[in-house]
Coordinates of C-alpha atoms in Angstrom, one line a residue:
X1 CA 108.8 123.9 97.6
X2 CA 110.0 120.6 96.2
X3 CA 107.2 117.8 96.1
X4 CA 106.5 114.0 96.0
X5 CA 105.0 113.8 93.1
X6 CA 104.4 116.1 89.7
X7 CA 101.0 118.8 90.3
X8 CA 98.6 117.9 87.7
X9 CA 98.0 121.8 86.7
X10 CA 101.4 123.8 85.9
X11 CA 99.9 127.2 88.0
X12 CA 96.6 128.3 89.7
X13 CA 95.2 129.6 93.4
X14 CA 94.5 127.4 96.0
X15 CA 91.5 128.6 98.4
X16 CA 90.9 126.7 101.4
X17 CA 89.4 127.8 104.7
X18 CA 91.6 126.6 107.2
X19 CA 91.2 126.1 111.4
X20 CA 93.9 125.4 114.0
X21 CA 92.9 122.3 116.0
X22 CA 94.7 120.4 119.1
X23 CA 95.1 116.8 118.4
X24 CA 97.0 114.2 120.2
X25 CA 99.0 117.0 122.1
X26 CA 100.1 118.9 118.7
X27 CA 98.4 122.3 117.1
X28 CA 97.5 121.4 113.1
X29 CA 95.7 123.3 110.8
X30 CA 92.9 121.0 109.3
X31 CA 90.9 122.2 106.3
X32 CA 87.2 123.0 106.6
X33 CA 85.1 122.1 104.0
X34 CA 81.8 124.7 103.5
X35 CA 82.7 127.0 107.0
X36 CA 79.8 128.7 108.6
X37 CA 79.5 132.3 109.6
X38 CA 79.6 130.7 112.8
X39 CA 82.4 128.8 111.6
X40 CA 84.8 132.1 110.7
X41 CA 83.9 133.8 113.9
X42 CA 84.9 130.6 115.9
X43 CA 89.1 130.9 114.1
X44 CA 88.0 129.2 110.8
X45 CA 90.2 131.9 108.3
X46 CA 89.8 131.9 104.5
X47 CA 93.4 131.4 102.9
X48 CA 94.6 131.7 99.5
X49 CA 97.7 131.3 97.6
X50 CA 99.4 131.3 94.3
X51 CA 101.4 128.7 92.8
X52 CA 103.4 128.2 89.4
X53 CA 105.8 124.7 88.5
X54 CA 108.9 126.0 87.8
X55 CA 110.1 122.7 86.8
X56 CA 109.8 118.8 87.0
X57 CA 111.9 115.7 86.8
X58 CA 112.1 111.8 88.8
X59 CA 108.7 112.0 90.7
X60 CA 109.4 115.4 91.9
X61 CA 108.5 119.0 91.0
X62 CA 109.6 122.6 92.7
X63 CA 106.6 124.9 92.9
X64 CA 106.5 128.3 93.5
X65 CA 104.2 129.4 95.9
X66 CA 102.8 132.8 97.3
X67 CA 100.5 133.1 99.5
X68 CA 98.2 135.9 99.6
X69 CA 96.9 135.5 102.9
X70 CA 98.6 134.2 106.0
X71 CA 97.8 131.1 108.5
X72 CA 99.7 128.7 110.3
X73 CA 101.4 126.1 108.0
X74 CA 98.5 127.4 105.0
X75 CA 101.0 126.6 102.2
X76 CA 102.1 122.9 103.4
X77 CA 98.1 122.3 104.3
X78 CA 97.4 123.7 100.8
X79 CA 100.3 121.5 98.9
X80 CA 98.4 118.4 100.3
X81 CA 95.0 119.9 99.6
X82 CA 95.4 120.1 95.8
X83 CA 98.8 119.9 94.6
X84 CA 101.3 117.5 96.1
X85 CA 102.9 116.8 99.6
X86 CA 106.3 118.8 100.5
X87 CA 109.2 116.3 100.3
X88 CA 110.0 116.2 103.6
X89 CA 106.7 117.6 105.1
X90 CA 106.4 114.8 108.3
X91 CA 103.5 116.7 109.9
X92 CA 100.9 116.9 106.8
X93 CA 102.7 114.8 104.2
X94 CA 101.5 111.9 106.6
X95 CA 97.8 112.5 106.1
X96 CA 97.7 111.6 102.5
X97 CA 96.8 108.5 101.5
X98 CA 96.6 106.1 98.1
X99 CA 94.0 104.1 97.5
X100 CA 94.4 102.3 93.5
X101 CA 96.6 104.7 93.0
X102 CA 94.7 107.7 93.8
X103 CA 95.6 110.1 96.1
X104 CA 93.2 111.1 99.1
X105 CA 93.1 113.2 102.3
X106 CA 92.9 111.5 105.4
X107 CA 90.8 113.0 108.3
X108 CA 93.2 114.4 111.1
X109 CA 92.3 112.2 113.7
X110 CA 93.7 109.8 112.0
X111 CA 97.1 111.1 111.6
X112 CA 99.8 108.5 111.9
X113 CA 101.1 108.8 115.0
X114 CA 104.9 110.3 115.4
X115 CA 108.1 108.1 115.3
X116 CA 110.7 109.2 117.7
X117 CA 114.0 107.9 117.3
X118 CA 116.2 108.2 120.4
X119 CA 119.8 110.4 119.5
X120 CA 121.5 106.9 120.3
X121 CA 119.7 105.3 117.6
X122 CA 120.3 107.4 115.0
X123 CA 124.4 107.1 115.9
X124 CA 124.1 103.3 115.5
X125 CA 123.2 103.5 112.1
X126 CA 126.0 105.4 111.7
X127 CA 128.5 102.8 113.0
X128 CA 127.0 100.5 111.0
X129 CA 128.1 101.5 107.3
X130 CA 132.0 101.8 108.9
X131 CA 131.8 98.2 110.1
X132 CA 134.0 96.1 108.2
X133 CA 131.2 92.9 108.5
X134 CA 129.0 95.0 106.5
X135 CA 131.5 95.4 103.8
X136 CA 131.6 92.2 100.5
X137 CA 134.7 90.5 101.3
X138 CA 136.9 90.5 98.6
X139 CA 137.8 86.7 99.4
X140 CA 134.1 85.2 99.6
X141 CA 133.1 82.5 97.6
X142 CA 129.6 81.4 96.8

């Protein structure tokens, strides 16, 4: 996986129990923090993976992960958890948060809500870099 941002330990395991819950109309998998007996008969699973930084540069790092145990989206949840975000990771990615420069989980409920763009959209941005009033005129003066 390739991150935003550089892990602060270069390899380790990452143990999390993890839970599939329905929120806003989408299934996530939210951590959960000290899960009960009650807790692991209700769906809560304990998860663990392995992960190594195989190398670093510009904000970014690719990580080598393995997971030993298997749950829905376990290695993106666990990337936020203790490492970094996945680059491109919209669904958990948009959880964390920075506060003085510190990163921090937010709670799921609070999930930024999703942007969809209609097709249209995207194609006008498209036309845009092709007009030629978006172009620097070769005869303006200033």
């Amino acid at each position: 996986a390739v991150t935003d941002g550089i892990p602060a330990a270069s390899e380790g395991k990452i143990q999390a129990a993890l839970k599939l819950e329905h929120i806003d109309g989408v299934n996530l998998t939210v951590p959960v923090k000290a899960p009960s007996r009650k807790d692991i008969l209700e769906g809560v699973k304990k998860t663990l993976s392995h992960f190594r930084v195989v190398a670093t540069g510009s904000g970014c790092a690719l990580v080598q992960l393995q997971p030993l145990t298997v749950f829905s989206s376990q290695l993106q949840v666990h990337m936020v958890l203790q490492l970094c975000p996945v680059l491109g990771d919209h669904m958990y990615s948009a959880r964390v948060g920075t506060v003085l420069g510190q990163r921090f989980l937010l709670p799921a409920e609070n999930k930024p809500q999703r942007q969809v763009l209609q097709p249209t959209c995207l194609l006008l941005s498209e036309g845009w870099r092709e007009r030629s009033w978006m172009k620097p005129s070769s005869d303006a003066s200033t």
